[in-house]
Tab-separated table of C-alpha atoms in Angstrom:
chain	number	residue	atom	x	y	z
A	1	MET	CA	-19.204	-27.975	-16.174
A	2	SER	CA	-21.295	-28.183	-19.326
A	3	LYS	CA	-20.949	-24.426	-19.690
A	4	PHE	CA	-17.173	-24.696	-19.429
A	5	ARG	CA	-17.114	-27.623	-21.864
A	6	GLY	CA	-19.009	-25.491	-24.360
A	7	ILE	CA	-16.179	-22.950	-24.169
A	8	VAL	CA	-13.168	-25.295	-24.011
A	9	ARG	CA	-14.310	-27.469	-26.911
A	10	ARG	CA	-12.495	-30.596	-28.039
A	11	ASP	CA	-11.949	-29.118	-31.490
A	12	TYR	CA	-10.371	-25.996	-29.980
A	13	ALA	CA	-6.743	-25.662	-28.956
A	14	VAL	CA	-5.803	-23.910	-25.725
A	15	ALA	CA	-3.513	-20.903	-26.053
A	16	ALA	CA	-2.089	-20.413	-22.565
A	17	ILE	CA	-0.281	-17.175	-21.762
A	18	ASP	CA	2.044	-16.676	-18.803
A	19	LEU	CA	1.707	-12.928	-18.300
A	20	ALA	CA	4.460	-10.588	-17.160
A	21	SER	CA	5.271	-6.932	-17.632
A	22	LYS	CA	7.648	-7.264	-20.610
A	23	LYS	CA	7.815	-10.994	-21.404
A	24	GLN	CA	4.876	-13.169	-22.456
A	25	VAL	CA	5.202	-16.932	-22.975
A	26	VAL	CA	2.482	-18.370	-25.212
A	27	ALA	CA	1.914	-22.126	-25.537
A	28	VAL	CA	-0.663	-23.609	-27.909
A	29	VAL	CA	-1.606	-27.026	-26.507
A	30	ASP	CA	-4.106	-29.753	-27.428
A	31	HIS	CA	-6.335	-31.605	-24.967
A	32	ASP	CA	-3.705	-34.277	-24.335
A	33	SER	CA	-1.149	-31.677	-23.175
A	34	ARG	CA	0.831	-31.981	-26.401
A	35	ILE	CA	2.493	-28.762	-27.483
A	36	VAL	CA	1.298	-27.552	-30.868
A	37	ALA	CA	3.397	-24.386	-30.818
A	38	ARG	CA	5.258	-22.311	-28.293
A	39	ARG	CA	6.799	-18.869	-28.503
A	40	THR	CA	8.075	-16.068	-26.278
A	41	PHE	CA	6.971	-12.520	-27.056
A	42	HIS	CA	9.048	-9.693	-25.627
A	43	CYS	CA	6.341	-7.071	-25.359
A	44	ALA	CA	3.891	-5.540	-22.920
A	45	PRO	CA	0.387	-7.048	-22.575
A	46	PRO	CA	-1.256	-4.321	-24.729
A	47	GLN	CA	0.850	-5.575	-27.668
A	48	LEU	CA	-0.414	-9.175	-27.402
A	49	ALA	CA	-2.747	-8.888	-30.385
A	50	THR	CA	0.043	-10.295	-32.555
A	51	ALA	CA	0.488	-13.240	-30.165
A	52	ILE	CA	-3.231	-14.014	-30.232
A	53	GLU	CA	-3.281	-14.007	-34.025
A	54	TRP	CA	-0.148	-16.185	-34.095
A	55	SER	CA	-1.828	-18.673	-31.734
A	56	ARG	CA	-4.921	-18.834	-33.915
A	57	THR	CA	-2.832	-19.421	-37.034
A	58	ALA	CA	-0.826	-22.192	-35.336
A	59	ALA	CA	-3.994	-23.903	-34.103
A	60	THR	CA	-5.623	-23.725	-37.529
A	61	ALA	CA	-2.526	-25.202	-39.149
A	62	ALA	CA	-2.720	-28.120	-36.697
A	63	GLY	CA	-6.333	-28.827	-37.675
A	64	PHE	CA	-8.192	-27.096	-34.840
A	65	ALA	CA	-11.328	-25.050	-35.442
A	66	GLY	CA	-10.236	-22.263	-33.143
A	67	ILE	CA	-8.581	-21.359	-29.857
A	68	VAL	CA	-9.504	-20.388	-26.328
A	69	ILE	CA	-7.152	-18.074	-24.456
A	70	ALA	CA	-6.223	-18.991	-20.870
A	71	CYS	CA	-4.156	-17.056	-18.340
A	72	GLU	CA	-3.791	-16.334	-14.659
A	73	PRO	CA	-5.496	-13.179	-13.322
A	74	THR	CA	-2.123	-11.486	-12.881
A	75	GLY	CA	-2.547	-7.974	-11.517
A	76	HIS	CA	-4.332	-5.798	-14.057
A	77	ARG	CA	-2.788	-7.455	-17.119
A	78	TRP	CA	-5.553	-10.006	-17.607
A	79	LYS	CA	-7.989	-7.159	-18.295
A	80	THR	CA	-5.900	-6.097	-21.269
A	81	VAL	CA	-5.953	-9.666	-22.596
A	82	ARG	CA	-9.720	-9.832	-22.070
A	83	ASP	CA	-10.241	-6.708	-24.165
A	84	LEU	CA	-7.914	-7.942	-26.915
A	85	THR	CA	-9.619	-11.341	-27.147
A	86	ALA	CA	-13.079	-9.778	-27.168
A	87	ALA	CA	-12.026	-7.533	-30.059
A	88	VAL	CA	-11.165	-10.554	-32.249
A	89	GLY	CA	-14.026	-12.789	-31.080
A	90	VAL	CA	-11.962	-15.219	-28.991
A	91	GLN	CA	-13.143	-16.535	-25.621
A	92	MET	CA	-10.872	-16.041	-22.602
A	93	VAL	CA	-10.861	-18.013	-19.343
A	94	CYS	CA	-8.816	-17.639	-16.170
A	95	VAL	CA	-7.025	-20.177	-13.978
A	96	GLN	CA	-6.511	-19.495	-10.286
A	97	PRO	CA	-2.834	-18.904	-9.382
A	98	ILE	CA	-3.140	-21.252	-6.395
A	99	ALA	CA	-4.246	-24.042	-8.749
A	100	VAL	CA	-1.167	-23.439	-10.894
A	101	ALA	CA	1.064	-23.463	-7.803
A	102	ARG	CA	-0.407	-26.764	-6.599
A	103	ALA	CA	-0.085	-28.284	-10.069
A	104	ARG	CA	3.534	-27.131	-10.235
A	105	GLU	CA	4.319	-29.052	-7.047
A	106	THR	CA	2.498	-32.216	-8.093
A	107	GLU	CA	4.224	-32.209	-11.486
A	108	ASP	CA	7.526	-33.549	-10.121
A	109	PHE	CA	7.277	-32.886	-6.351
A	110	THR	CA	9.604	-29.899	-6.565
A	111	HIS	CA	9.188	-26.155	-6.269
A	112	ASP	CA	10.909	-25.242	-9.528
A	113	LYS	CA	9.254	-22.491	-11.533
A	114	SER	CA	9.648	-21.198	-15.069
A	115	ASP	CA	7.479	-19.234	-17.458
A	116	ASP	CA	7.354	-22.074	-19.992
A	117	LYS	CA	6.286	-24.580	-17.351
A	118	ASP	CA	3.611	-22.254	-15.998
A	119	ALA	CA	2.166	-21.739	-19.476
A	120	LEU	CA	1.885	-25.510	-19.965
A	121	LEU	CA	0.285	-25.962	-16.537
A	122	ILE	CA	-2.248	-23.231	-17.304
A	123	ALA	CA	-3.133	-25.041	-20.528
A	124	ARG	CA	-3.454	-28.407	-18.768
A	125	LEU	CA	-5.706	-27.016	-16.039
A	126	THR	CA	-7.833	-25.382	-18.710
A	127	THR	CA	-8.386	-28.669	-20.533
A	128	GLN	CA	-9.335	-30.204	-17.167
A	129	LEU	CA	-11.865	-27.359	-16.727
A	130	HIS	CA	-10.222	-25.991	-13.577
A	131	ILE	CA	-11.135	-22.524	-14.763
A	132	TYR	CA	-13.506	-19.658	-14.179
A	133	LEU	CA	-14.950	-16.965	-16.389
A	134	PRO	CA	-13.758	-13.433	-15.606
A	135	GLU	CA	-16.458	-11.014	-14.566
A	136	HIS	CA	-17.898	-8.912	-17.342
A	137	ALA	CA	-16.877	-5.286	-16.965
A	138	ASP	CA	-19.827	-3.001	-16.211
A	139	GLU	CA	-19.368	0.697	-15.594
A	140	GLN	CA	-21.496	0.900	-12.445
A	141	TRP	CA	-20.249	-2.329	-10.864
A	142	THR	CA	-16.641	-1.468	-11.695
A	143	ARG	CA	-17.027	1.925	-10.063
A	144	LEU	CA	-18.577	0.321	-6.986
A	145	ARG	CA	-15.626	-2.070	-6.688
A	146	HIS	CA	-13.097	0.765	-6.815
A	147	LEU	CA	-15.111	2.766	-4.288
A	148	GLY	CA	-15.191	-0.258	-1.992
A	149	VAL	CA	-11.406	-0.556	-2.110
A	150	ARG	CA	-11.076	3.172	-1.439
A	151	ARG	CA	-13.402	2.920	1.566
A	152	SER	CA	-11.485	-0.041	2.966
A	153	GLN	CA	-8.224	1.892	2.704
A	154	GLN	CA	-9.666	4.950	4.423
A	155	LEU	CA	-11.187	2.847	7.204
A	156	THR	CA	-7.755	1.378	7.864
A	157	ARG	CA	-6.138	4.809	7.918
A	158	ARG	CA	-8.864	6.202	10.135
A	159	GLY	CA	-8.463	3.369	12.611
A	160	ALA	CA	-4.680	3.741	12.642
A	161	ALA	CA	-4.877	7.509	13.191
A	162	GLN	CA	-7.454	7.064	15.952
A	163	GLN	CA	-5.339	4.510	17.786
A	164	GLN	CA	-2.228	6.644	17.453
A	165	ALA	CA	-4.008	9.728	18.799
A	166	ARG	CA	-5.441	7.708	21.689
A	167	ASP	CA	-2.049	6.256	22.602
A	168	LEU	CA	-0.377	9.671	22.551
A	169	LEU	CA	-3.085	11.332	24.623
A	170	GLU	CA	-3.066	8.499	27.157
A	171	GLY	CA	0.582	9.266	27.817
A	172	ALA	CA	0.579	13.054	27.522
A	173	TRP	CA	-2.917	14.196	28.540
A	174	PRO	CA	-5.001	11.224	29.715
A	175	HIS	CA	-7.770	13.310	31.307
A	176	ALA	CA	-8.758	14.604	27.860
A	177	LEU	CA	-9.966	11.136	26.848
A	178	ASP	CA	-12.313	11.004	29.849
A	179	CYS	CA	-14.226	14.107	28.767
A	180	ALA	CA	-16.589	12.100	26.541
A	181	GLY	CA	-17.886	8.562	26.748
A	182	GLN	CA	-16.694	7.797	23.206
A	183	PRO	CA	-14.400	10.702	22.350
A	184	PHE	CA	-13.665	9.721	18.751
A	185	LYS	CA	-17.397	9.467	18.021
A	186	SER	CA	-18.239	12.802	19.660
A	187	VAL	CA	-18.138	15.666	17.153
A	188	THR	CA	-17.986	18.189	20.002
A	189	TRP	CA	-14.892	16.535	21.487
A	190	LEU	CA	-13.238	16.216	18.080
A	191	ALA	CA	-13.970	19.835	17.169
A	192	ALA	CA	-12.673	21.042	20.537
A	193	MET	CA	-9.442	19.076	20.181
A	194	ALA	CA	-9.001	20.470	16.670
A	195	VAL	CA	-9.466	24.018	17.980
A	196	ILE	CA	-6.904	23.699	20.778
A	197	GLY	CA	-4.555	21.459	18.779
A	198	ALA	CA	-4.772	18.639	21.359
A	199	ASP	CA	-2.915	20.935	23.760
A	200	PRO	CA	-4.270	22.293	27.074
A	201	THR	CA	-2.115	25.423	26.866
A	202	PRO	CA	-4.601	27.561	24.825
A	203	LEU	CA	-7.238	26.921	27.495
A	204	THR	CA	-5.089	27.653	30.520
A	205	ALA	CA	-3.900	30.836	28.792
A	206	GLN	CA	-7.447	32.242	29.022
A	207	GLY	CA	-6.929	32.857	32.734
A	208	SER	CA	-10.056	31.394	34.322
A	209	ARG	CA	-12.262	28.397	33.687
A	210	GLU	CA	-15.272	30.570	32.837
A	211	GLN	CA	-13.368	32.539	30.232
A	212	ALA	CA	-11.881	29.349	28.798
A	213	VAL	CA	-15.335	27.730	28.471
A	214	ALA	CA	-16.772	30.826	26.773
A	215	TRP	CA	-13.839	31.059	24.356
A	216	LEU	CA	-13.892	27.349	23.578
A	217	ARG	CA	-17.658	27.349	22.985
A	218	GLU	CA	-17.347	30.159	20.457
A	219	GLN	CA	-14.477	28.473	18.619
A	220	VAL	CA	-16.122	25.044	18.605
A	221	ARG	CA	-19.379	26.484	17.272
A	222	ALA	CA	-17.461	27.686	14.207
A	223	GLU	CA	-15.482	24.437	13.866
A	224	LEU	CA	-18.380	22.021	14.376
A	225	PRO	CA	-19.732	22.063	10.771
A	226	CYS	CA	-16.365	20.746	9.557
A	227	TRP	CA	-17.059	17.596	11.570
A	228	GLY	CA	-20.664	17.253	10.435
A	229	GLY	CA	-22.159	18.489	13.713
A	230	ARG	CA	-24.680	21.197	14.519
A	231	ARG	CA	-25.119	21.248	18.261
A	232	VAL	CA	-22.435	21.955	20.847
A	233	THR	CA	-22.435	19.758	23.950
A	234	THR	CA	-21.425	22.172	26.703
A	235	ARG	CA	-20.866	19.378	29.205
A	236	ILE	CA	-17.984	18.031	27.110
A	237	LEU	CA	-16.449	21.486	26.724
A	238	VAL	CA	-16.547	22.061	30.480
A	239	ALA	CA	-14.905	18.667	31.039
A	240	ILE	CA	-12.113	19.523	28.572
A	241	VAL	CA	-11.486	22.857	30.293
A	242	ASP	CA	-11.397	21.150	33.695
A	243	ALA	CA	-8.953	18.576	32.310
A	244	ALA	CA	-6.730	21.376	31.018
A	245	PHE	CA	-6.657	23.181	34.360
A	246	ALA	CA	-6.134	19.880	36.171
A	247	VAL	CA	-2.633	19.607	34.734
A	248	GLN	CA	-0.466	20.013	37.802
A	249	THR	CA	2.714	21.673	36.495
A	250	GLU	CA	3.917	23.447	33.396
A	251	THR	CA	6.877	21.042	33.414
A	252	THR	CA	4.542	18.187	32.508
A	253	ILE	CA	3.107	20.129	29.595
A	254	THR	CA	6.542	21.104	28.330
A	255	ALA	CA	7.886	17.563	28.625
A	256	GLU	CA	4.992	16.171	26.607
A	257	ALA	CA	4.846	18.974	24.030
A	258	GLY	CA	6.227	16.703	21.318
A	259	ALA	CA	3.665	13.986	22.050
A	260	LEU	CA	0.836	16.519	21.999
A	261	GLU	CA	2.066	17.832	18.664
A	262	ARG	CA	2.030	14.305	17.241
A	263	ALA	CA	-1.458	13.833	18.656
A	264	ARG	CA	-2.533	16.962	16.779
A	265	TYR	CA	-1.165	15.509	13.540
A	266	ALA	CA	-2.877	12.184	14.232
A	267	LEU	CA	-6.209	13.934	14.810
A	268	ALA	CA	-5.754	15.796	11.525
A	269	ASP	CA	-5.129	12.472	9.780
A	270	PHE	CA	-8.207	11.062	11.500
A	271	HIS	CA	-10.283	13.999	10.271
A	272	HIS	CA	-9.036	13.576	6.707
A	273	ALA	CA	-9.725	9.828	6.639
A	274	ARG	CA	-13.120	10.324	8.289
A	275	THR	CA	-14.126	12.894	5.689
A	276	ALA	CA	-12.858	10.680	2.866
A	277	CYS	CA	-14.910	7.762	4.222
A	278	GLU	CA	-18.069	9.869	4.288
A	279	GLN	CA	-17.482	11.055	0.739
A	280	VAL	CA	-16.844	7.599	-0.669
A	281	GLU	CA	-19.817	6.131	1.218
A	282	ALA	CA	-22.072	8.778	-0.325
A	283	ALA	CA	-20.712	7.817	-3.749
A	284	MET	CA	-21.374	4.122	-3.030
A	285	ILE	CA	-24.988	4.893	-2.130
A	286	GLU	CA	-25.250	6.847	-5.378
A	287	VAL	CA	-24.082	3.792	-7.327
A	288	LEU	CA	-26.535	1.538	-5.471
A	289	THR	CA	-29.341	3.908	-6.390
A	290	GLY	CA	-28.239	3.855	-10.026
A	291	LEU	CA	-28.317	0.050	-9.973
A	292	GLY	CA	-31.804	0.081	-8.458
A	293	LEU	CA	-30.628	-1.749	-5.332
A	294	HIS	CA	-30.829	0.965	-2.671
A	295	GLU	CA	-34.207	-0.083	-1.263
A	296	LEU	CA	-33.274	-3.762	-1.263
A	297	ALA	CA	-29.943	-2.973	0.401
A	298	GLY	CA	-31.715	-1.136	3.201
A	299	SER	CA	-34.348	-3.812	3.802
A	300	ILE	CA	-32.258	-5.830	6.294
A	301	PRO	CA	-32.638	-4.362	9.807
A	302	GLY	CA	-29.321	-3.665	11.472
A	303	VAL	CA	-27.393	-3.753	8.199
A	304	SER	CA	-26.887	-0.354	6.603
A	305	ALA	CA	-26.993	0.264	2.882
A	306	VAL	CA	-23.300	1.191	3.083
A	307	SER	CA	-22.481	-2.227	4.567
A	308	VAL	CA	-24.384	-3.931	1.760
A	309	ALA	CA	-22.593	-1.731	-0.778
A	310	ALA	CA	-19.245	-2.769	0.719
A	311	ILE	CA	-20.214	-6.429	0.281
A	312	LEU	CA	-21.441	-5.923	-3.278
A	313	ALA	CA	-18.253	-4.019	-4.098
A	314	GLU	CA	-16.358	-7.256	-3.472
A	315	THR	CA	-18.821	-9.726	-4.985
A	316	GLY	CA	-19.821	-7.741	-8.042
A	317	ASP	CA	-23.186	-8.545	-9.586
A	318	LEU	CA	-24.577	-11.403	-7.500
A	319	THR	CA	-26.499	-12.801	-10.457
A	320	ARG	CA	-23.213	-14.161	-11.846
A	321	PHE	CA	-23.074	-16.709	-9.003
A	322	ASP	CA	-24.847	-20.036	-9.424
A	323	SER	CA	-25.994	-20.232	-5.811
A	324	ALA	CA	-25.832	-18.571	-2.411
A	325	ARG	CA	-23.346	-21.237	-1.349
A	326	ALA	CA	-20.999	-20.075	-4.104
A	327	VAL	CA	-21.035	-16.560	-2.628
A	328	VAL	CA	-20.070	-17.907	0.798
A	329	LYS	CA	-17.246	-19.922	-0.775
A	330	HIS	CA	-16.142	-16.808	-2.657
A	331	ALA	CA	-15.792	-15.081	0.717
A	332	GLY	CA	-13.885	-18.001	2.245
A	333	LEU	CA	-16.476	-18.356	5.022
A	334	CYS	CA	-17.420	-21.957	4.262
A	335	PRO	CA	-16.396	-24.512	6.936
A	336	ARG	CA	-13.660	-27.038	6.247
A	337	GLU	CA	-13.624	-30.318	8.159
A	338	ASN	CA	-10.363	-31.776	9.461
A	339	SER	CA	-10.827	-35.447	10.325
A	340	SER	CA	-9.337	-38.823	9.472
A	341	GLY	CA	-10.351	-42.168	10.943
A	342	ALA	CA	-10.872	-41.699	14.674
A	343	TYR	CA	-9.205	-38.274	14.603
A	344	ARG	CA	-11.461	-35.236	14.730
A	345	GLY	CA	-9.713	-31.905	14.327
A	346	ALA	CA	-11.123	-28.433	14.694
A	347	THR	CA	-13.378	-27.244	11.888
A	348	ARG	CA	-12.276	-23.903	10.504
A	349	ILE	CA	-13.310	-21.648	7.668
A	350	SER	CA	-11.504	-22.158	4.384
A	351	GLY	CA	-10.002	-18.660	4.316
A	352	ARG	CA	-9.887	-18.771	0.507
A	353	GLY	CA	-11.558	-16.251	-1.729
A	354	ARG	CA	-11.645	-12.495	-1.232
A	355	PRO	CA	-10.331	-11.288	2.158
A	356	LEU	CA	-12.029	-7.887	1.874
A	357	LEU	CA	-15.367	-9.625	1.285
A	358	ARG	CA	-14.846	-11.579	4.496
A	359	VAL	CA	-14.097	-8.346	6.349
A	360	ALA	CA	-17.161	-6.600	4.903
A	361	ALA	CA	-19.448	-9.498	5.856
A	362	TRP	CA	-17.870	-9.676	9.337
A	363	ARG	CA	-18.458	-5.958	9.970
A	364	ALA	CA	-22.042	-6.186	8.752
A	365	ALA	CA	-22.682	-9.211	10.982
A	366	PHE	CA	-21.422	-7.353	14.063
A	367	ALA	CA	-23.918	-4.533	13.485
A	368	ALA	CA	-26.716	-6.982	12.697
A	369	LEU	CA	-26.242	-8.847	15.985
A	370	THR	CA	-26.979	-5.638	17.870
A	371	HIS	CA	-29.971	-4.376	15.900
A	372	ASN	CA	-31.522	-7.427	14.211
A	373	GLU	CA	-33.508	-9.743	16.468
A	374	VAL	CA	-33.469	-12.630	13.968
A	375	TYR	CA	-29.668	-12.718	13.860
A	376	ALA	CA	-29.410	-12.077	17.593
A	377	ALA	CA	-31.693	-15.038	18.331
A	378	ARG	CA	-29.712	-17.216	15.952
A	379	TYR	CA	-26.484	-16.173	17.658
A	380	ARG	CA	-27.888	-17.040	21.097
A	381	HIS	CA	-29.015	-20.430	19.823
A	382	LEU	CA	-25.624	-21.247	18.283
A	383	THR	CA	-23.738	-20.319	21.443
A	384	SER	CA	-26.095	-22.030	23.917
A	385	ARG	CA	-27.329	-25.230	22.258
A	386	GLU	CA	-26.353	-28.532	23.820
A	387	ALA	CA	-25.033	-30.273	20.698
A	388	ASN	CA	-22.191	-28.763	18.673
A	389	ARG	CA	-22.123	-25.525	20.625
A	390	LEU	CA	-20.128	-22.761	18.923
A	391	ASN	CA	-17.886	-20.231	20.575
A	392	PRO	CA	-18.708	-16.530	20.002
A	393	ASN	CA	-16.342	-16.081	17.062
A	394	GLN	CA	-17.597	-19.219	15.327
A	395	ALA	CA	-21.177	-18.046	15.798
A	396	ARG	CA	-20.351	-14.647	14.285
A	397	VAL	CA	-18.817	-16.390	11.275
A	398	ALA	CA	-22.015	-18.420	10.889
A	399	ILE	CA	-24.091	-15.229	11.047
A	400	ALA	CA	-21.850	-13.552	8.451
A	401	ALA	CA	-22.280	-16.541	6.124
A	402	ALA	CA	-26.053	-16.503	6.674
A	403	LEU	CA	-26.109	-12.799	5.882
A	404	LEU	CA	-24.327	-13.425	2.568
A	405	ARG	CA	-26.728	-16.231	1.642
A	406	GLN	CA	-29.778	-14.142	2.423
A	407	LEU	CA	-28.383	-11.079	0.670
A	408	TYR	CA	-27.827	-13.223	-2.430
A	409	VAL	CA	-31.509	-14.160	-2.547
A	410	VAL	CA	-32.660	-10.623	-1.753
A	411	ILE	CA	-30.644	-9.146	-4.626
A	412	THR	CA	-31.119	-11.877	-7.247
A	413	THR	CA	-34.887	-12.165	-6.703
A	414	ALA	CA	-35.459	-8.440	-6.030
A	415	THR	CA	-37.373	-9.398	-2.876
A	416	PRO	CA	-37.004	-7.418	0.371
A	417	TRP	CA	-35.638	-9.290	3.366
A	418	ASN	CA	-38.388	-11.156	5.238
A	419	PRO	CA	-37.780	-11.807	8.966
A	420	ASP	CA	-40.268	-14.700	9.089
A	421	ILE	CA	-38.537	-16.594	6.303
A	422	ALA	CA	-35.076	-15.686	7.613
A	423	ALA	CA	-35.996	-17.065	11.036
A	424	GLY	CA	-37.551	-20.226	9.582
A	425	ARG	CA	-41.025	-19.387	10.874
A	426	THR	CA	-42.479	-19.419	7.354
A	427	ARG	CA	-41.577	-21.950	4.684
A	428	PRO	CA	-43.309	-21.139	1.390
A	429	VAL	CA	-43.157	-23.523	-1.539
A	430	GLU	CA	-40.723	-21.199	-3.271
A	431	ARG	CA	-38.422	-19.404	-0.875
A	432	THR	CA	-37.747	-15.869	-2.010
A	433	ALA	CA	-36.176	-14.023	0.908
A	434	ALA	CA	-33.863	-16.190	2.983
């Protein structure tokens, strides 16, 4: 709070801006919510330099030593305001949109909304220090954030394409899915389906099973490098050929030709998204290496460097947070109690903060539970203890929050993850790794 008070000084007026694409409402307000000046500028955010200078002039005329600019983080427009204020030596702060929405309701218990009212509410919340400082733009961290968003999008598309291909094959050619234990993780199965276009007809056209296996092996050997594989698994090829010849009648194949064609398109989409994911993950590792965090990111067993990069893409530089608890709150993984008097409701996570950070921490926790004995033991304890036993999902949330707390200390102190400290077996005077 003292840091915020040093920015929003009593001798400074607050110039609150309600940002939009073509209309900007600027209100210069004192610390008692009295309007010093107010004006509407019909311009785009890049042309707000005139509005900032007008606000400074109005504040100076009213006896203030300077101004502080406040706005909501609306889309990408706040970045333009940040650059403009930095160019003229004015400090900018942001107010959370949800805080403005709540203040709008408590103003007169209605849901009315106007640009002028929002500008005044932004100014009032700023004087009450309900603000935060926008993250400083750094080339490497900014690139990592964009790569993280790109990876999240491609993971969604890959999952959608995989599910669509599975659904279509289950209806049109179900035996093909039984040819590998995990078909969409088998490069041999994927390459074979790409070669035949998810259609058994090219295999049955070879005449015999032996000829079909020989032809398919040759084609898959050429296709395999496109999927990142080197070695052909003949057992899977033989199973695919057997599944093709197991189709009872040509009528079935003809009737499902449209579904098989869609499955081919879905597999092509899956391949594209899979390749895009691999490319963006390689770029994320490159950024981690440039930041000097690659070794630290890979020091947690069961959590890959890519998973850590996905988390850092959402948090940004962890040194900007005051504590590990602040990181967990930023992810919306902190518990929220629901009780009053004798009533005790279910405790849930807040769900505020960055949803993609929650997803990244959740995915990393799932992998850690399988390959990290410290987290696995903690999970077993949380789900089996006598008092306050957690269900599996609650325990996974607790592990995800613990992972974020420990990652915060690992990154900010440049100390590799220590299993003894993480498990509570060692308690040094100054904790540096858990």
